[in-house]
Coordinates of C-alpha atoms in Angstrom, one line a residue:
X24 CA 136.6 298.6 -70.0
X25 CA 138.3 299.8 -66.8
X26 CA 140.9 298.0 -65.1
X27 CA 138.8 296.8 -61.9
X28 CA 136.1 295.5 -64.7
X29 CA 139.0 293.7 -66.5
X30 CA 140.0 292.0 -63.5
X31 CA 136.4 290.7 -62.5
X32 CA 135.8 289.3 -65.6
X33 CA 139.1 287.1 -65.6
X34 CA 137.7 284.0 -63.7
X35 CA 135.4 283.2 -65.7
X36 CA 137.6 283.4 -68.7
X37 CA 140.5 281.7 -67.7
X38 CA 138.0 278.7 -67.2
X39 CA 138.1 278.7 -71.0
X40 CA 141.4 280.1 -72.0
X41 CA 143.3 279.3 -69.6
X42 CA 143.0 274.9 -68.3
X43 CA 146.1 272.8 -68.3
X44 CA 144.6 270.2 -70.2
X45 CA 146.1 266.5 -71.2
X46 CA 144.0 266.3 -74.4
X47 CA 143.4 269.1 -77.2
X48 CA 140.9 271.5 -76.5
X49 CA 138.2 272.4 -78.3
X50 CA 137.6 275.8 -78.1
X51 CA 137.6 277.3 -81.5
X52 CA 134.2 278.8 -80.3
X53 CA 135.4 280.4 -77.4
X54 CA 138.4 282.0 -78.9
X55 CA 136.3 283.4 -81.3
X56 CA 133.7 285.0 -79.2
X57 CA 136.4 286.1 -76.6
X58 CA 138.9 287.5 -79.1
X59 CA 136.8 289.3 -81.5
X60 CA 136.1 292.3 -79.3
X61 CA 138.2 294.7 -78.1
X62 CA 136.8 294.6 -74.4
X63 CA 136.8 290.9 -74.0
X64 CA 140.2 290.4 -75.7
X65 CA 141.9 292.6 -73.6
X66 CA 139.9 290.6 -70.4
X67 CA 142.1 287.5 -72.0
X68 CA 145.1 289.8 -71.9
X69 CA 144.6 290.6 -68.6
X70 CA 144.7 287.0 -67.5
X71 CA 147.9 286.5 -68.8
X72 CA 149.3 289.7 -66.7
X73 CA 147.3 288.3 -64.0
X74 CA 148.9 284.5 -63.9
X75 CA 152.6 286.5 -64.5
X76 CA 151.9 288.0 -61.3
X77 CA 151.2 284.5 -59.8
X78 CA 154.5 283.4 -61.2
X79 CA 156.5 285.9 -60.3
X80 CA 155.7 286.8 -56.9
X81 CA 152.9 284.3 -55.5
X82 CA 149.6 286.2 -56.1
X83 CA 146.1 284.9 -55.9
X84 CA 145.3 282.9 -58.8
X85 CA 141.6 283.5 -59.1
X86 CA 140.8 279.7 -59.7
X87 CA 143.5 277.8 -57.9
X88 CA 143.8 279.8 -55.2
X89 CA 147.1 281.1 -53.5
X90 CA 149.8 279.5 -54.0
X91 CA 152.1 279.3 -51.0
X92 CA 155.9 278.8 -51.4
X93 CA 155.7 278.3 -55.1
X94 CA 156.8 281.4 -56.7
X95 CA 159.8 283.0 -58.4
X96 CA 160.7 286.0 -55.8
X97 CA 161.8 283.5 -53.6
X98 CA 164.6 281.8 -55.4
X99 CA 166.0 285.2 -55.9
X100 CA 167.2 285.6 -52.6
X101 CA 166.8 282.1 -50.8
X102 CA 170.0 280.1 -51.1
X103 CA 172.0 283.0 -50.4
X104 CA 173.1 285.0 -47.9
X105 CA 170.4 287.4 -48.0
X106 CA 167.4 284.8 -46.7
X107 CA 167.9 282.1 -44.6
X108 CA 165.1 278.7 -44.9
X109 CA 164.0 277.5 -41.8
X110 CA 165.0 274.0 -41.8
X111 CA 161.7 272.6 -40.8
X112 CA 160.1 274.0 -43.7
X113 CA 161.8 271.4 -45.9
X114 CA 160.8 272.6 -49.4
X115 CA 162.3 276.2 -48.7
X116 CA 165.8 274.3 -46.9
X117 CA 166.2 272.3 -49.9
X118 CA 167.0 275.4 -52.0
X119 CA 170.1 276.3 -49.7
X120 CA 171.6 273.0 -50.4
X121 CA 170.2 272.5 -53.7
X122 CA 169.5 269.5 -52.7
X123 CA 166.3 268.6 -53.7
X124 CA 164.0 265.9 -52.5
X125 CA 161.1 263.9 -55.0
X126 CA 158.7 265.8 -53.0
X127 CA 160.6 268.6 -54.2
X128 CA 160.1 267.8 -57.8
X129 CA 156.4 267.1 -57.6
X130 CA 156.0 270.3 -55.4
X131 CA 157.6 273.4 -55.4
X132 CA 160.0 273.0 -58.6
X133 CA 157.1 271.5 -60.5
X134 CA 154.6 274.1 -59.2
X135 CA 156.8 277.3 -60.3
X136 CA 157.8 275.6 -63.7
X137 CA 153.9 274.8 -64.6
X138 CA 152.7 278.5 -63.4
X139 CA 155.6 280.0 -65.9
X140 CA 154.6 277.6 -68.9
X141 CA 150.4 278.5 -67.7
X142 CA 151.9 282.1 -68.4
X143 CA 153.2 281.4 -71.7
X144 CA 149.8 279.8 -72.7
X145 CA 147.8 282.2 -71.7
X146 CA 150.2 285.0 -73.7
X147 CA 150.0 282.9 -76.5
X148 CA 146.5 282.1 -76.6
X149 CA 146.2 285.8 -76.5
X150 CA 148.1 286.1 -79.5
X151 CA 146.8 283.8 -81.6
X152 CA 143.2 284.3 -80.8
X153 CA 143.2 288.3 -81.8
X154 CA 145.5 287.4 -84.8
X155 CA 143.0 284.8 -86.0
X156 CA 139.5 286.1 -84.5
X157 CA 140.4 289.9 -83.9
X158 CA 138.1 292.5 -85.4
X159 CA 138.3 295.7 -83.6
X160 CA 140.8 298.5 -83.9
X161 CA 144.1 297.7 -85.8
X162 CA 146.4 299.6 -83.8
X163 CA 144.9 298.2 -80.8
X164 CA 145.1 294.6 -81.5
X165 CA 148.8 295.2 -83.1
X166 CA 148.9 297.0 -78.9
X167 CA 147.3 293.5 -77.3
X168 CA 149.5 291.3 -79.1
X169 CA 152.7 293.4 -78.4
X170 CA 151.5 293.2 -74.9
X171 CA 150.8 289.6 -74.8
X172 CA 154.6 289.3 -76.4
X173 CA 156.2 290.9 -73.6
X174 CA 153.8 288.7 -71.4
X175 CA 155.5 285.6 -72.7
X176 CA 159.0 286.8 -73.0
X177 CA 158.8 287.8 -69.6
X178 CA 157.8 284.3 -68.1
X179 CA 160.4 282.7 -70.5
X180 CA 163.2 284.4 -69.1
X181 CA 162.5 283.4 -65.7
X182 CA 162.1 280.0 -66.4
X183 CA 165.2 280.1 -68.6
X184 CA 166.9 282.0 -65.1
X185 CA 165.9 279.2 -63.1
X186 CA 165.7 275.9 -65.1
X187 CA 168.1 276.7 -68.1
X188 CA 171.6 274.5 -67.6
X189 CA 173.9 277.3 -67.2
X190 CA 172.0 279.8 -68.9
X191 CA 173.3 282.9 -66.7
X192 CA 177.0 281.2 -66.7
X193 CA 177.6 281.9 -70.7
X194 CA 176.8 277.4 -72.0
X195 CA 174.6 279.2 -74.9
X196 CA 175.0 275.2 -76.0
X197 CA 173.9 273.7 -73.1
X198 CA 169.9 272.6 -72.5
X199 CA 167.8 275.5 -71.6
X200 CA 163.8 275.5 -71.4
X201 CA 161.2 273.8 -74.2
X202 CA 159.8 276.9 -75.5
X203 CA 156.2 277.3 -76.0
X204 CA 155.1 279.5 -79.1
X205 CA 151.7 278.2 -79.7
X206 CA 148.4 277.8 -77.6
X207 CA 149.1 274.7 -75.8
X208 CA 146.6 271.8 -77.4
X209 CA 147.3 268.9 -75.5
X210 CA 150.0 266.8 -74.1
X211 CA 151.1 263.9 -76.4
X212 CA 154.5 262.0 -75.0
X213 CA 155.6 260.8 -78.8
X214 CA 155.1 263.9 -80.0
X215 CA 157.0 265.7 -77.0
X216 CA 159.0 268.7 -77.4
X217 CA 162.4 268.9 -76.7
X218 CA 164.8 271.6 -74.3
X219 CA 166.0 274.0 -77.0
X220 CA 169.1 275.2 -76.5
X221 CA 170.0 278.3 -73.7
X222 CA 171.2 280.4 -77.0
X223 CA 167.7 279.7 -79.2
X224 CA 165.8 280.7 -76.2
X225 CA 167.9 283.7 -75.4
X226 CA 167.3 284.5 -79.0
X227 CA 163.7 284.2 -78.7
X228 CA 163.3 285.8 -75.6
X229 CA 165.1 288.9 -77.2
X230 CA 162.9 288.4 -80.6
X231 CA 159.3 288.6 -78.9
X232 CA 160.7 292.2 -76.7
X233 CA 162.2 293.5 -80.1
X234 CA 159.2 293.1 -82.2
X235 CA 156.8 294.2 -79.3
X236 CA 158.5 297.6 -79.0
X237 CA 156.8 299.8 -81.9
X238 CA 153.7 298.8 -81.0
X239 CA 153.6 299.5 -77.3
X240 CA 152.5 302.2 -75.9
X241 CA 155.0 305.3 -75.8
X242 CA 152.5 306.9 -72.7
X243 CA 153.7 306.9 -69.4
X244 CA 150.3 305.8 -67.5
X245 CA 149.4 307.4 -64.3
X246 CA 151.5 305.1 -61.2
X247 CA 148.6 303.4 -60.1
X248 CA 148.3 302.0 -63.6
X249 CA 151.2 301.0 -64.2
X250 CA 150.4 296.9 -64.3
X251 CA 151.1 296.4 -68.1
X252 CA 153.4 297.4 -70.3
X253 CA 154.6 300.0 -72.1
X254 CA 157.0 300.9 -74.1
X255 CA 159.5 301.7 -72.0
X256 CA 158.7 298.8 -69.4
X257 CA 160.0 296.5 -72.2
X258 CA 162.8 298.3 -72.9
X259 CA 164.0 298.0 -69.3
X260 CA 163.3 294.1 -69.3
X261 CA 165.6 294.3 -72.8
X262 CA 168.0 296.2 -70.5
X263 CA 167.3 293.4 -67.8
X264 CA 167.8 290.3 -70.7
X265 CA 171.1 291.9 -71.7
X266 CA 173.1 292.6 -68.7
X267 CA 172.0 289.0 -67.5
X268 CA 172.7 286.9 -70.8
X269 CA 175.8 289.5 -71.6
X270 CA 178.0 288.9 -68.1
X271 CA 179.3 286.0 -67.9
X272 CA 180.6 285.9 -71.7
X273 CA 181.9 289.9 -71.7
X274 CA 179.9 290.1 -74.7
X275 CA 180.6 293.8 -75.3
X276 CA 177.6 294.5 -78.1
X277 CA 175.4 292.9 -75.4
X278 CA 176.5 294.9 -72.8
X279 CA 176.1 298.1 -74.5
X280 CA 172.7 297.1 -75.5
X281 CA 172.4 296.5 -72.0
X282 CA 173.7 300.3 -71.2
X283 CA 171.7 301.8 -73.9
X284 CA 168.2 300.7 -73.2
X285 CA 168.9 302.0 -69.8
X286 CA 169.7 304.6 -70.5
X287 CA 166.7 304.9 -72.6
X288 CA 164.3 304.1 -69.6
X289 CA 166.3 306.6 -67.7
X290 CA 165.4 309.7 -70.4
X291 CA 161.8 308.9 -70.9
X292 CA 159.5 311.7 -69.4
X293 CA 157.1 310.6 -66.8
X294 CA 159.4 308.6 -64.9
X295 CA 161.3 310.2 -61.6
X296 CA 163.8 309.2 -59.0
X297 CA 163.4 310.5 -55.8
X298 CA 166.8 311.4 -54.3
X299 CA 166.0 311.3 -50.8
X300 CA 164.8 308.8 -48.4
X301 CA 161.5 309.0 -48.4
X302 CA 161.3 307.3 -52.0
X303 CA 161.2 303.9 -50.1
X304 CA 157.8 304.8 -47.9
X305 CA 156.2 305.4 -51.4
X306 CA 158.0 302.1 -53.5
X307 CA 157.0 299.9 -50.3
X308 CA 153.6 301.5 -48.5
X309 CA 152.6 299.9 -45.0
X310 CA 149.2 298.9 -46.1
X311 CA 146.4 298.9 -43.5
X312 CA 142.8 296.6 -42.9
X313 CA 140.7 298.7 -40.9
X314 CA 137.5 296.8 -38.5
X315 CA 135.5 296.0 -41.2
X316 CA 137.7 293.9 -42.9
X317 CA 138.9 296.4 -45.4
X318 CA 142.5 296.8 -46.6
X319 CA 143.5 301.0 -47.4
X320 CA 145.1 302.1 -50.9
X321 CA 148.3 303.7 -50.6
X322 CA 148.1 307.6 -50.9
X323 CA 151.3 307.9 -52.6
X324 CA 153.1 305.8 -54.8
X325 CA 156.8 306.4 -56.2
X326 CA 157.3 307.8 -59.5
X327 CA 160.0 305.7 -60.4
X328 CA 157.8 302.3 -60.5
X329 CA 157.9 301.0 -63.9
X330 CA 155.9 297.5 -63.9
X331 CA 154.3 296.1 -60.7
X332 CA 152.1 294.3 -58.9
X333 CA 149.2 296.7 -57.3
X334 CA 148.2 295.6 -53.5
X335 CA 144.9 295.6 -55.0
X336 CA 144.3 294.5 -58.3
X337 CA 140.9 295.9 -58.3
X338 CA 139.1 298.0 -55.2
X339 CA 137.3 295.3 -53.7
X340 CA 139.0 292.1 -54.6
X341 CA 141.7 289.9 -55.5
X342 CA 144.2 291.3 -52.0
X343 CA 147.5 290.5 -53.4
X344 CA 151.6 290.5 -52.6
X345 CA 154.1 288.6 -51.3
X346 CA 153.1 287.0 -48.0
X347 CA 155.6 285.2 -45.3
X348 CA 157.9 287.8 -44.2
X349 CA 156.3 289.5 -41.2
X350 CA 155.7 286.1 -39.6
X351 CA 158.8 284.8 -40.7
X352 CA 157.5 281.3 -40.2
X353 CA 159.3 279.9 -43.3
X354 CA 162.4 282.3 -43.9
X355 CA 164.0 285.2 -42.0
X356 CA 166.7 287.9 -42.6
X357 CA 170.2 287.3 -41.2
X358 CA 171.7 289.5 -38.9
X359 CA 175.0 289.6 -41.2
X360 CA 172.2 291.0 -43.9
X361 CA 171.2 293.7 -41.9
X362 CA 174.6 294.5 -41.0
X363 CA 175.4 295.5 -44.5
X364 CA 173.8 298.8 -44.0
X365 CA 175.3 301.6 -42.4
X366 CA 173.6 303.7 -39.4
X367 CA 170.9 305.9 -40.9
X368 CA 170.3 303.9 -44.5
X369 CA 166.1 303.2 -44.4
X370 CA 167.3 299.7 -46.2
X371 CA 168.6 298.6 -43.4
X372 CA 167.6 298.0 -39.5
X373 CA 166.8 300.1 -37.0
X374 CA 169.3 301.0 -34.3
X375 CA 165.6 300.2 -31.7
X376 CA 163.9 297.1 -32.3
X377 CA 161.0 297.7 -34.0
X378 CA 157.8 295.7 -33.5
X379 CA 154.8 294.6 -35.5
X380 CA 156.1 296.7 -38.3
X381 CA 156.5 300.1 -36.6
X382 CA 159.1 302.3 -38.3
X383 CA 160.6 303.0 -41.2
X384 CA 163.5 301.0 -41.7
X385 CA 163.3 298.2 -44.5
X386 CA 164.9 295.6 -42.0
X387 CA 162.8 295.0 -38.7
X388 CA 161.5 292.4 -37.0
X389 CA 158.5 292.2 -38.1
X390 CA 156.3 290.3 -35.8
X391 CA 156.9 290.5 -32.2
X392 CA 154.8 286.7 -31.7
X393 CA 156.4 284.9 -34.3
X394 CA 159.9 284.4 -34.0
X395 CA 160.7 287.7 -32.2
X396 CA 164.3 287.6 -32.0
X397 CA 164.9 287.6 -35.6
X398 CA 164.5 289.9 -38.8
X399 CA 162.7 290.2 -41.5
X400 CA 162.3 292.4 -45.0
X401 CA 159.6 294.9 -44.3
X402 CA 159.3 295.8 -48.0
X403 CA 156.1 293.0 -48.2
X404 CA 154.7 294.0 -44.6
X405 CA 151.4 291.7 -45.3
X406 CA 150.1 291.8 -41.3
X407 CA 147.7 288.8 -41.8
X408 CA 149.1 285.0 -42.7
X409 CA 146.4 284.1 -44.9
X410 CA 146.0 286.9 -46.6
X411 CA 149.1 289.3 -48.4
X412 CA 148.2 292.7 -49.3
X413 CA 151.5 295.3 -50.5
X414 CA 152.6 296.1 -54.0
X415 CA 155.4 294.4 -55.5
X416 CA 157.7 296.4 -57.6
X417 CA 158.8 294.3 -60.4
X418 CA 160.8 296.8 -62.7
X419 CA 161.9 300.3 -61.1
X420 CA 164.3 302.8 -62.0
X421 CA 166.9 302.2 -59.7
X422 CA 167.2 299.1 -61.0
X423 CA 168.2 301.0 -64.3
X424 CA 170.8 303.4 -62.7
X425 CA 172.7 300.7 -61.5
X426 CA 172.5 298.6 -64.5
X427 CA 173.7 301.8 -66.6
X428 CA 176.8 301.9 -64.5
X429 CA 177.6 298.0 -64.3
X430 CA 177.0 297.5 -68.0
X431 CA 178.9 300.9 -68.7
X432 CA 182.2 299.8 -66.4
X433 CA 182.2 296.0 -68.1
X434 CA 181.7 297.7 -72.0
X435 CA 184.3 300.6 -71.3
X436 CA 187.0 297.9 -69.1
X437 CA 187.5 301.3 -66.8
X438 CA 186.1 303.3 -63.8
X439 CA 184.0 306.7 -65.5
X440 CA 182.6 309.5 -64.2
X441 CA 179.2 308.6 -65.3
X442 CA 179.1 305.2 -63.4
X443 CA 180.2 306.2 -60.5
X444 CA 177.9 309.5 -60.7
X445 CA 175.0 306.4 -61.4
X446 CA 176.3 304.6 -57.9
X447 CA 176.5 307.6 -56.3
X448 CA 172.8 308.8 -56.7
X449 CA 171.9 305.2 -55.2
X450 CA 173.8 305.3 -52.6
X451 CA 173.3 308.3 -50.7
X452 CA 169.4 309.1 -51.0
X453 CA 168.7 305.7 -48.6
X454 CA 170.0 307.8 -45.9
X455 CA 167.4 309.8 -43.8
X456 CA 170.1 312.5 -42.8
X457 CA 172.1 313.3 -45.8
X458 CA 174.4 314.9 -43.2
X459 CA 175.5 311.4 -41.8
X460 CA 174.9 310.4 -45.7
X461 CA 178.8 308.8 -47.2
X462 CA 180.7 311.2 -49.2
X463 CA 180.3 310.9 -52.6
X464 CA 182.9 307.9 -54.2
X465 CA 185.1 309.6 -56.9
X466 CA 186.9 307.7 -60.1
X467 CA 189.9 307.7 -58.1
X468 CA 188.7 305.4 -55.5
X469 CA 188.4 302.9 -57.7
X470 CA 191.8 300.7 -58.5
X471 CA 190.2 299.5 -61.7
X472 CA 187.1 298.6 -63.3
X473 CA 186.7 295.0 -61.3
X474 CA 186.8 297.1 -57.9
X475 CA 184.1 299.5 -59.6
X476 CA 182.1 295.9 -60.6
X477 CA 182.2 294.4 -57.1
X478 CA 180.9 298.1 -55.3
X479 CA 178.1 298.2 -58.2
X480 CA 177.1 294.4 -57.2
X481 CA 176.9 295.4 -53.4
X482 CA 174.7 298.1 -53.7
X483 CA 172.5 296.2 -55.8
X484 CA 172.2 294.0 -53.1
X485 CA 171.7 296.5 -50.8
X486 CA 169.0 298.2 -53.1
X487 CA 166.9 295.2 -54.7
X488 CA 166.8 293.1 -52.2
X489 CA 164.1 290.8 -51.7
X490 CA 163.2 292.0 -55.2
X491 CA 164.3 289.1 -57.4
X492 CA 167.9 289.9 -58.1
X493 CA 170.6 288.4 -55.7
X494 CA 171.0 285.0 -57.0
X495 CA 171.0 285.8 -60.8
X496 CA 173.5 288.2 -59.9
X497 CA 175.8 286.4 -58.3
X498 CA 175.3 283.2 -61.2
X499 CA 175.9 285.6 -64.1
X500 CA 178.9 287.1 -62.6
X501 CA 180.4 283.9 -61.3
X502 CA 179.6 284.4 -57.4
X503 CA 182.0 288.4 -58.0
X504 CA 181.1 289.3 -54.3
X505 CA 181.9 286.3 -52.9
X506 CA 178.3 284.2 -51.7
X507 CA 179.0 282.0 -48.7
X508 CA 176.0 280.2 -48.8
X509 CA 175.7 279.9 -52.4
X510 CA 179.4 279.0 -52.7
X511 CA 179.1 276.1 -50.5
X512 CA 176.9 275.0 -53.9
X513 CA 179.1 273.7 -57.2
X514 CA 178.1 275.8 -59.9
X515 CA 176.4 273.1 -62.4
X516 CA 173.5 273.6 -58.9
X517 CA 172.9 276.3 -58.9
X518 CA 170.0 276.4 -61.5
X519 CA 167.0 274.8 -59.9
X520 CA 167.0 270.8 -61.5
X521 CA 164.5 270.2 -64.0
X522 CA 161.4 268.9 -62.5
X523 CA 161.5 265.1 -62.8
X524 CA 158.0 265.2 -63.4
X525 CA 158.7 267.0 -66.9
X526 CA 161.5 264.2 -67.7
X527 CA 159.0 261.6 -66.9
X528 CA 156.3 262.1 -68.4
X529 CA 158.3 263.0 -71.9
X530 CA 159.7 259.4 -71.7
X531 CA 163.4 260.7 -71.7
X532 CA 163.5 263.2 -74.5
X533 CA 163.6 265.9 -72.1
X534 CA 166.7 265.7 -69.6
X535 CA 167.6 266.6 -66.5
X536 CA 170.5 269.2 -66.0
X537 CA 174.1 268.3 -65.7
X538 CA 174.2 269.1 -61.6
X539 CA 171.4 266.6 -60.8
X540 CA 171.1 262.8 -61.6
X541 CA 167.9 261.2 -63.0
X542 CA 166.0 260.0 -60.5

């Protein structure tokens, strides 16, 4: 079954895999008929990559529709100094203060936390339904339900990011998410499950990637293809789930698992960084609707995507991306952002205002009728409101260089040649004239390992940007490079609150984190 066949075919089956339901459902039948057969349990699986997408980043959810403001992408940079909230769109505003509203709770925080735990159910109805019903090819089922592991390890690490109390500040005791590890079969309040435990969930997280491993795929799939995992996709989110859980503690054995499945990602064939400056055209295309209504395909894609979100899911349907940023209706770029980049790094802005998206440059502003004096990311350069259309890289190798050298300076306590030689390779290839390009930084630079740290943590801001990273960085390392905004927030606020809704509804045995009273 070919991907754009896959994706058609989702809609339909999510109707019957897929409802948030408040009694048990009673679909023995349909998990039998969907997961039997090769082709319609990997349509299943696809709905689970499908609704991650949706979770992550804000895609269309083919029965709900898009779902505006309510996505994971954004708290990864909003309530920092990377993305500023307008303040009269109160539900993004909130998030700079932490200081969340009822509406809040029954909106956005509740929106994000049910499209996570929708993930989790679909993965797991996934799982269970080809371990119970599947009778096709062994290897290829033990491949589906690797797949639909990483799936749900995946969704419960961002919700564990974002609602765990403390979970990226080292309180392993402290209340983290309620973990899901069966097909959901209605809600019963008595029967409620509690919060386990940031450590359990860390454990489990770390579990479901470890036991996917030998059976995914050791291919490297063409670029375009590259929308589900493999195994070196979940090595990289192992690398990811290490650094971030192994931080705050200095949990060396962490740490170095953190290094070494880097550095794993980093040797696989098939995989290639681009050391020049025209790597960030390919990772973040300026896609195109021509008079008919029909959005282009990039022609080139990077090599050194891992995981990501296609602009098109399928040819003729499902447009899909981030959307917000050229308008800048709801969030903009600060100038002290852009200024963060040196003259000639593509990251940052143009020395010429640049309008409706012409240029290169990754900071711009964007549209010149909304909001025309201000910046915006043009790495999701969606040029219609309603409708987003630009690939979102979710895993990429860059992301592994520079955790190879952070995890290599906190394990070793010292400034090497290899971690700097990691920094370096970042650093320079932004630039569009490696003549105006920074010398290279040498060991000697460096008066220790914690000046090393803080140079690593900039240029991951300078590099990921926009890309989920900036706030889980600064939480697991305790705020290193110094946050204004998010230092204006105590630290027991800045996880997202629980949603009330959940605390509600479980009568109590689910509670709110330590930062945020009970409503």
């Amino acid at each position: 079954m070919t991907l754009k066949k896959i994706i058609l075919f989702i809609p339909t089956l999510l109707l019957v895999v897929g409802c948030q339901l408040d009694y048990k459902p009673e679909n023995t039948m349909v998990d039998e008929t969907v997961y039997k057969d090769e082709s319609t349990a990997e349509a299943g699986l696809l709905g689970a990559y499908v609704n991650l997408c949706n979770f992550l980043s804000g895609a269309p959810d083919p029965i709900n529709g898009y779902t505006a403001n309510a996505y994971v992408f954004l708290f990864g940079d909003l309530g920092t100094d990377n993305l500023k909230a307008r303040e009269s769109y109160a539900s993004l505003f909130t998030i700079e203060s932490s200081g969340y509203t009822s509406n809040d709770h029954e909106g956005t925080l509740k929106t994000v936390y049910l499209n996570g735990n929708k993930t989790v159910d679909l993965a797991n109805n996934a799982l269970e339904g080809i371990r119970t019903y599947g009778s096709y090819n062994p290897e290829k089922m033990k491949q589906h339900m690797a797949e639909a592991k990483f799936v749900r390890a995946y969704a419960h690490f961002y919700l564990l990011c974002l609602y765990g109390d403390g979970a990226l500040l080292g309180k392993d005791d402290a209340p983290g998410i309620v973990l899901h590890l069966t097909p959901f079969e209605g809600y019963d309040a008595k029967a409620a499950d509690v919060r386990s435990s940031n450590a359990t969930v860390w454990q489990q997280i770390i579990k479901d990637l470890e036991e996917a491993l030998p059976d995914l795929p050791d291919a490297v799939p063409e670029v375009t293809d590259r929308v589900r995992a493999n195994k070196a996709v979940a090595q990289a989110l192992l690398s990811r789930v290490y650094l971030y859980k192994g931080t705050a503690t200095n949990n060396t054995d962490e740490l170095r698992k953190a290094a070494d499945y880097a550095q794993k990602v980093l040797s696989t064939p098939g995989y290639s960084l681009k050391e020049t400056s025209e790597a960030y055209l390919e990772l973040f295309p300026r896609n195109t609707v021509d008079d008919s209504g029909k959005w282009s395909e990039p022609t080139v894609r990077s090599n050194e995507l891992l995981f990501f979100e296609r602009s098109r899911l399928s040819v003729d349907a499902f447009p899909s991306g981030i959307r917000g940023y050229l308008s800048k209706d709801g969030f903009f770029v600060p100038k002290s952002m852009a200024d963060l980049y040196t003259a000639g790094d593509i990251r940052g802005c143009a020395e010429v205002e640049e309008k409706d998206g012409a240029g290169d440059h990754l900071i711009a502003i964007g549209s010149s009728s909304s909001f025309p004096k201000d910046l915006t990311s043009m790495k999701y350069p969606s040029n219609r409101s309603s409708i987003s259309n630009n690939d979102v890289p979710y895993i990429r190798l860059a992301e592994m260089k520079l955790t190879h050298a952070e995890a290599l300076t906190r394990v070793n306590a010292a400034v090497t040649p290899e971690a700097v030689a990691e920094l370096n390779t970042i650093r320079k290839r932004a630039y569009t004239d490696q003549a105006t390009a920074p010398a290279d930084l040498k060991p000697e630079d460096f008066a220790d390992s914690q000046a090393l740290l803080r140079e690593i943590l900039k240029e991951r801001r300078r590099e990921l940007a926009y890309e989920c990273h900036h706030r889980f960085d600064l939480m697991r390392t305790n705020n290193l490079i110094q946050d204004e905004t998010l230092g204006k927030v105590p630290s027991d606020k800045w996880n997202l609150p629980f949603p009330e809704h959940e605390v509600r509804i479980s009568s109590g045995k689910i509670v709110q984190n330590s930062g945020y009273p009970t409503k």
